[in-house]
mmCIF file of C-alpha atoms in Angstrom:
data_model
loop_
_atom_site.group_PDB
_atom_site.id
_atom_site.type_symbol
_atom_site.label_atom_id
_atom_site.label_comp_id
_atom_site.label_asym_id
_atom_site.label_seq_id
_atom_site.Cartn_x
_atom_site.Cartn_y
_atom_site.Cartn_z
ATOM 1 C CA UNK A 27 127.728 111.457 97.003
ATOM 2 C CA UNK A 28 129.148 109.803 100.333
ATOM 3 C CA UNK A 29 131.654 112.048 101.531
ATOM 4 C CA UNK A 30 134.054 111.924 105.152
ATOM 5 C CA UNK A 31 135.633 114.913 106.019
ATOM 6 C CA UNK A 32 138.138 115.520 108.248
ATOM 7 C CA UNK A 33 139.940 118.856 109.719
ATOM 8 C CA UNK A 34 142.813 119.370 109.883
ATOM 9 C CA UNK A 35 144.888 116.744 107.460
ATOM 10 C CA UNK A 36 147.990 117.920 109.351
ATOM 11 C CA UNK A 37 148.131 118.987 112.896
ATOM 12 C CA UNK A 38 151.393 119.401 115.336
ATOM 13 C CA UNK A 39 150.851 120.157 118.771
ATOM 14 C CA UNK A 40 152.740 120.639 122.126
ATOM 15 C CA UNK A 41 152.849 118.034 124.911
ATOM 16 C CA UNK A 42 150.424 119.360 127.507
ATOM 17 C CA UNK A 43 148.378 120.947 125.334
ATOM 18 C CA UNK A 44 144.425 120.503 124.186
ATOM 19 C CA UNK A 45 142.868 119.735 120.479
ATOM 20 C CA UNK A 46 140.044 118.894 118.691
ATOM 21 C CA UNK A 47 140.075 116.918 115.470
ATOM 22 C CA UNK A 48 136.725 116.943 113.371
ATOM 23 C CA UNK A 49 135.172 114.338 110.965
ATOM 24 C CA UNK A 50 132.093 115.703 108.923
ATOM 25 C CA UNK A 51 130.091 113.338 106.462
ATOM 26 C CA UNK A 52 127.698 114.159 103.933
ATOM 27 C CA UNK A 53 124.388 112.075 104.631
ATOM 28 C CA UNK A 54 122.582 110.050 107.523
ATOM 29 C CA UNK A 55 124.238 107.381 109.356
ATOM 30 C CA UNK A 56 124.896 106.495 112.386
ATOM 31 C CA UNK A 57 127.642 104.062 112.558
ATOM 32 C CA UNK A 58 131.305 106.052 113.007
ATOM 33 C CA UNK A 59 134.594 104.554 113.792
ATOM 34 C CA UNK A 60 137.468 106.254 114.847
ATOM 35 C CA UNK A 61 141.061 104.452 113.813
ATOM 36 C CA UNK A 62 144.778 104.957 114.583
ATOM 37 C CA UNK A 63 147.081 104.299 112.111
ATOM 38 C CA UNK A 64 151.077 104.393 113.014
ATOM 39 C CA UNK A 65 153.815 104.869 110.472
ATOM 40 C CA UNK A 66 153.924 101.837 108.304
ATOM 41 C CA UNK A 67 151.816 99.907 110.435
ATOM 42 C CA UNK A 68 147.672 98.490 110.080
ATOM 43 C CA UNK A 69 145.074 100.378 111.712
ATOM 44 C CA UNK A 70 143.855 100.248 114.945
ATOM 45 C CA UNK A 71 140.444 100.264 115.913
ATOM 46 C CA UNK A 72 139.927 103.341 118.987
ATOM 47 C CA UNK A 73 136.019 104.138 119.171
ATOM 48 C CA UNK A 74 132.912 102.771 117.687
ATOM 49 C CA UNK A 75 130.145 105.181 117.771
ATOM 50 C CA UNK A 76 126.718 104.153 117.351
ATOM 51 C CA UNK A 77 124.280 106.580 118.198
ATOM 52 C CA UNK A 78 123.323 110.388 117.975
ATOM 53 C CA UNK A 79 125.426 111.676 121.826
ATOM 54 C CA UNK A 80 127.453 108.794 121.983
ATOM 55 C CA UNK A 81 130.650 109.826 123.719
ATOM 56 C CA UNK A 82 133.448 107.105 124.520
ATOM 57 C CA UNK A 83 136.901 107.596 125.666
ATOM 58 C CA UNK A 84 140.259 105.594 126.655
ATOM 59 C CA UNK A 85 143.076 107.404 128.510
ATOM 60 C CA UNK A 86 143.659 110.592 126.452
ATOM 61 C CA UNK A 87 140.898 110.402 123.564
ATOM 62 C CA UNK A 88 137.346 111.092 123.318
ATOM 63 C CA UNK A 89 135.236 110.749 121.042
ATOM 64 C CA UNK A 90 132.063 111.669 120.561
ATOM 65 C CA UNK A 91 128.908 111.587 117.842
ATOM 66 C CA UNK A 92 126.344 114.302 116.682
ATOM 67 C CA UNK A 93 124.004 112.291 113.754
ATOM 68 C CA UNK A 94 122.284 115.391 113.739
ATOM 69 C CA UNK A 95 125.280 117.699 112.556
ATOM 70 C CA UNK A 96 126.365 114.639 110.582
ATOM 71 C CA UNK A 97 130.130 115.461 112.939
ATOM 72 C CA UNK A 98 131.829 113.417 115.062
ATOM 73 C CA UNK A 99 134.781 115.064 116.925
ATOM 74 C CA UNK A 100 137.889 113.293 118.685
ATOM 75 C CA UNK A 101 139.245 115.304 121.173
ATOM 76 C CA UNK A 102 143.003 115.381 122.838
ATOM 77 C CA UNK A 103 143.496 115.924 126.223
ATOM 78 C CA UNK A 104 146.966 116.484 127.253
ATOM 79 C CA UNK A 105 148.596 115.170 124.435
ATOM 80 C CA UNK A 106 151.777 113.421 125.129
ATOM 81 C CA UNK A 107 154.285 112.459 122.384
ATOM 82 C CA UNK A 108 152.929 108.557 121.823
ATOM 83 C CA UNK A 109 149.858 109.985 120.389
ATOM 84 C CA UNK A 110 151.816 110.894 117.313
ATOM 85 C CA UNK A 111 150.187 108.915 114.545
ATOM 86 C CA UNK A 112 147.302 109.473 111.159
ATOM 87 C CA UNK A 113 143.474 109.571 113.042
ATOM 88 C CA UNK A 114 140.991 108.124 109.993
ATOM 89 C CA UNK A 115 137.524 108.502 111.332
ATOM 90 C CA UNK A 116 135.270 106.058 109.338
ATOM 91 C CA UNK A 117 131.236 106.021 108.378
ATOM 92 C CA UNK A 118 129.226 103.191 107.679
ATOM 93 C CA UNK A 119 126.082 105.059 105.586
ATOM 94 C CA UNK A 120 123.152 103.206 105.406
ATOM 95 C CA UNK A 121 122.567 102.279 101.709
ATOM 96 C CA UNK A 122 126.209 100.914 101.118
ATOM 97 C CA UNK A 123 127.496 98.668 103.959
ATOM 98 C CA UNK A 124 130.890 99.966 103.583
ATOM 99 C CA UNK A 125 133.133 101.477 105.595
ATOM 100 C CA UNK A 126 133.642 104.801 103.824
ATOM 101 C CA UNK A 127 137.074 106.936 105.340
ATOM 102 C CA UNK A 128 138.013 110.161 105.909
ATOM 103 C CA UNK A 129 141.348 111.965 104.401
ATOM 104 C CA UNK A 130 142.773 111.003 107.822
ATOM 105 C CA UNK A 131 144.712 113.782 110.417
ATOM 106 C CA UNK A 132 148.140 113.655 111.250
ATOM 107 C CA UNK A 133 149.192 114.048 114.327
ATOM 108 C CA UNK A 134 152.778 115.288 115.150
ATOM 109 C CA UNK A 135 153.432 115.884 119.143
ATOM 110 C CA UNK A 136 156.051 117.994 119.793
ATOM 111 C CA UNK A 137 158.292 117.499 123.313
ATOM 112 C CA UNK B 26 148.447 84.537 117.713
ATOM 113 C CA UNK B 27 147.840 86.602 114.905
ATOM 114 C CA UNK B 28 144.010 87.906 114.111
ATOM 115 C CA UNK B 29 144.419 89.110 110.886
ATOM 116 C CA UNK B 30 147.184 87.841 108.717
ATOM 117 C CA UNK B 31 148.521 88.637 105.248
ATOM 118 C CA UNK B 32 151.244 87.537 103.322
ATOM 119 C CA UNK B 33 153.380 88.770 101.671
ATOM 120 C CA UNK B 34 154.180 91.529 103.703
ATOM 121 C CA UNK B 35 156.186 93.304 101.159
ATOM 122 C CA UNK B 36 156.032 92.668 96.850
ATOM 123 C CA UNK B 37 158.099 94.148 94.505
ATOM 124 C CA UNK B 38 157.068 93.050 90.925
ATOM 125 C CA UNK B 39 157.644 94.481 87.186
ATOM 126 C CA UNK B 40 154.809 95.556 85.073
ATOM 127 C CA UNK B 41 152.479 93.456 83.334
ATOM 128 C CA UNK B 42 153.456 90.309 86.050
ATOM 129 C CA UNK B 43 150.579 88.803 87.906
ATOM 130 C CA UNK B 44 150.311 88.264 91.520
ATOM 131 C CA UNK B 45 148.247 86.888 94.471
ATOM 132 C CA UNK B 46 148.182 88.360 97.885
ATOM 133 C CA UNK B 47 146.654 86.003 100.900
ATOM 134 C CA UNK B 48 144.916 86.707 103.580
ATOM 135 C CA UNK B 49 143.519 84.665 106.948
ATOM 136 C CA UNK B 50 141.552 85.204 109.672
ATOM 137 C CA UNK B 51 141.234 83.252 113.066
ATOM 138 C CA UNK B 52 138.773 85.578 114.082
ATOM 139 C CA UNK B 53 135.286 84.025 113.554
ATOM 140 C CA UNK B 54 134.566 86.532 111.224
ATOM 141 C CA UNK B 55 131.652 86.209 108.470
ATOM 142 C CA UNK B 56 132.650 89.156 106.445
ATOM 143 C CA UNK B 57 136.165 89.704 104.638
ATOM 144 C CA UNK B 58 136.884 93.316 103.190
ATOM 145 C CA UNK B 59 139.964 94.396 100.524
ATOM 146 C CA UNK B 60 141.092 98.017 100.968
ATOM 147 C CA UNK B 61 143.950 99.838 99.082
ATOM 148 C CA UNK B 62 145.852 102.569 100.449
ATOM 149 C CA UNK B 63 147.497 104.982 98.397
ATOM 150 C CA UNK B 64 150.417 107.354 99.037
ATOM 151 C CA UNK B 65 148.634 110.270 100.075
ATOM 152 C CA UNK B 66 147.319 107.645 103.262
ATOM 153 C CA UNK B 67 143.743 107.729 101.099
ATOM 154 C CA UNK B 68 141.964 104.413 102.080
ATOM 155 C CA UNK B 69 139.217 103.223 99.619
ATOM 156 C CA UNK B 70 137.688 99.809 99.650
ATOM 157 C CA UNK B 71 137.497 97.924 96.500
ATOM 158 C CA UNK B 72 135.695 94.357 97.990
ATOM 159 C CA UNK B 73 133.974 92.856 100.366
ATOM 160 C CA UNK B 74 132.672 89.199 101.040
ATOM 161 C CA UNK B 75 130.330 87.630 103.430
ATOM 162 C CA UNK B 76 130.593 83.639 103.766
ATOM 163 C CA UNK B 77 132.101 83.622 100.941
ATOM 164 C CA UNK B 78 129.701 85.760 98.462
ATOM 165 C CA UNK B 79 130.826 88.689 96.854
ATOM 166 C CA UNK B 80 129.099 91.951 98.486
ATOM 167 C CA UNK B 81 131.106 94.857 97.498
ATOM 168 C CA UNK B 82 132.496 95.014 94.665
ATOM 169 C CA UNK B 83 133.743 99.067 93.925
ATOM 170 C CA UNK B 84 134.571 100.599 90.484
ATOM 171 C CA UNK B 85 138.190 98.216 90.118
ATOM 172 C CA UNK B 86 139.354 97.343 87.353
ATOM 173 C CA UNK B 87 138.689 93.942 86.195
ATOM 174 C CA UNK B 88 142.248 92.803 86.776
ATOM 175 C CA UNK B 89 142.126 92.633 90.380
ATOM 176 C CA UNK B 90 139.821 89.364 91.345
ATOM 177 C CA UNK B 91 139.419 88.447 94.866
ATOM 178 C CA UNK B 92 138.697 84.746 95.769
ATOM 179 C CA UNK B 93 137.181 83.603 99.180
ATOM 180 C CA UNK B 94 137.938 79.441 99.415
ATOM 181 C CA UNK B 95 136.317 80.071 102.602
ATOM 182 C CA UNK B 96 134.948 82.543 105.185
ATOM 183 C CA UNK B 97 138.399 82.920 106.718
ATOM 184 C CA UNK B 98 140.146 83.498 103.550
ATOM 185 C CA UNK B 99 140.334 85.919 101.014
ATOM 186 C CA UNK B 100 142.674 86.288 98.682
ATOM 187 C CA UNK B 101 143.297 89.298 96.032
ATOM 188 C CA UNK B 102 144.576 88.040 92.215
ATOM 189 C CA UNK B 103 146.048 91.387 90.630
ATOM 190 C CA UNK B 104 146.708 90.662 86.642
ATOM 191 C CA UNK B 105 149.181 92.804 84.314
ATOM 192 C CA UNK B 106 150.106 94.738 87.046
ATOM 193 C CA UNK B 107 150.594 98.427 86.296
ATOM 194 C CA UNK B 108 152.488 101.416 87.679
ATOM 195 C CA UNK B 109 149.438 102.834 89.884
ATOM 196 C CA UNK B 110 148.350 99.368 91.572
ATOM 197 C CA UNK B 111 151.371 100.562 93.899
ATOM 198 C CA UNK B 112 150.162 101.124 97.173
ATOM 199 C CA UNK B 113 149.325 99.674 100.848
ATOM 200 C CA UNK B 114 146.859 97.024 100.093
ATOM 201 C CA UNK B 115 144.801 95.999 103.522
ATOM 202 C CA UNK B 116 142.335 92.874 104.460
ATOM 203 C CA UNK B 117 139.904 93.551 107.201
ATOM 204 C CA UNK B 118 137.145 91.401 108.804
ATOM 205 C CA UNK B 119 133.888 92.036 110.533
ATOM 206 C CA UNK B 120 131.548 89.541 112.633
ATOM 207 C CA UNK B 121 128.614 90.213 110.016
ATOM 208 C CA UNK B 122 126.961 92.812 107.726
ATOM 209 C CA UNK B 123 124.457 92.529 109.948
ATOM 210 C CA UNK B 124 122.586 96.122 110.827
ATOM 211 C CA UNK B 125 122.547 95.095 114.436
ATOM 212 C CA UNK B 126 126.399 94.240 114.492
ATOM 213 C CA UNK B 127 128.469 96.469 116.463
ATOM 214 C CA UNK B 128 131.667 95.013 115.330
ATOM 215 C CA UNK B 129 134.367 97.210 113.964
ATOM 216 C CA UNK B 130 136.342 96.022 111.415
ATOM 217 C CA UNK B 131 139.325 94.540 112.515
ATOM 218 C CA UNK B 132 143.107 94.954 109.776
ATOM 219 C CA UNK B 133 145.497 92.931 109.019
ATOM 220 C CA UNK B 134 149.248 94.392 108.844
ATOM 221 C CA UNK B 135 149.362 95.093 105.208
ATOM 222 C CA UNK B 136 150.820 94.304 102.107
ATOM 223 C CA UNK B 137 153.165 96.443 100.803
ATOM 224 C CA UNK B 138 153.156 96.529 96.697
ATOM 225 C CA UNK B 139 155.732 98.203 94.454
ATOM 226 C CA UNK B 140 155.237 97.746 90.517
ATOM 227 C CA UNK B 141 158.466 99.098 88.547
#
């Protein structure tokens, strides 16, 4: 079965501070996407990810790719409140051409 | 100008009623996708077309039918709506299925459907 898993569905953090969230899927690909999605709104796209070590960031955001582990990770440096929104990391497996999406994480930043 | 379009943005219907969302693309795009979005924020896609040919098609009921007049439309035909077709229904596009393509899929804002 193609599965995306992400951890945590919920996390609220401090301004300043540092986190990881992590996107685990159950067979080979290596094709990940990393969306924002704001209250209400579309999505956004943030990274594409196309190969086993890829590692892209923008301002506050990394994100990175292990094919191996079958786990990408986006990490938060700093976080400051305007990164509140859902993060849906997304895999494109091989044998479906479809974008299959994780649970998404929430992220609350606290002042 | 917008990349992704879809109207309506918002639908309130009864039961049983059909209805047609649109969407548009000024993107170039070859490939068209459908996605719905329940209220727990799960997003699942039920369709996908590229130059107009039906791709993906998930496990959706029959009722929904998407229609692609061309590669930068695709619409979504929902028949005798029902109670759970309530959600955050999403068109996307991509340059191609290609396995080269790099492209990410790109959203429209959303369509916004309430069945009472």
């Amino acid at each position: 079965e193609l599965k995306v898993e992400q951890n945590p569905l919920f996390l609220s953090m401090q301004e300043g501070k540092n986190y990881t969230i992590y996107c685990n899927y159950s067979t080979t690909s290596d094709r990940l996407y990393w969306y924002r999605q704001d209250p209400g709104k579309s999505l956004e796209s943030l990274f594409v990810l196309l190969s086993n070590g890829a590692v892209k960031q923008e301002g506050r955001l990394m994100a990175s790719l292990d094919t191996k582990a079958r786990l990408s990770t986006l990490h938060i440096t700093a976080a400051v409140h305007d990164l509140s929104a859902t993060y849906f990391c997304a895999v494109d497996f091989f044998t479906t051409n479809k974008l299959i999406f994780g649970t998404g994480t929430l992220l609350a930043v606290q002042p | 100008d917008t990349a992704v379009s879809q109207t309506p943005k918002y639908l309130v219907t009864q039961m049983g009623n059909d209805k047609s969302i649109k969407c548009e693309q000024n993107l170039g795009h070859d490939t068209m996708y459908w996605y719905k979005q329940d209220s727990k924020k799960f997003l699942k896609i039920m369709f996908s077309y590229n130059n107009k040919e039906l791709i993906i098609n998930e496990t959706v009921p029959n009722r929904f039918s998407p229609k692609s007049p061309d590669k930068a439309h695709l619409n979504l035909h929902i028949n005798s709506l029902e109670l759970g077709d309530s959600a955050v229904y999403f068109c996307a596009s991509s340059q191609d299925l290609a396995r080269e393509a790099q492209e990410t899929q790109y959203f429209g804002p959303g369509t916004r459907l309430l069945v009472l």
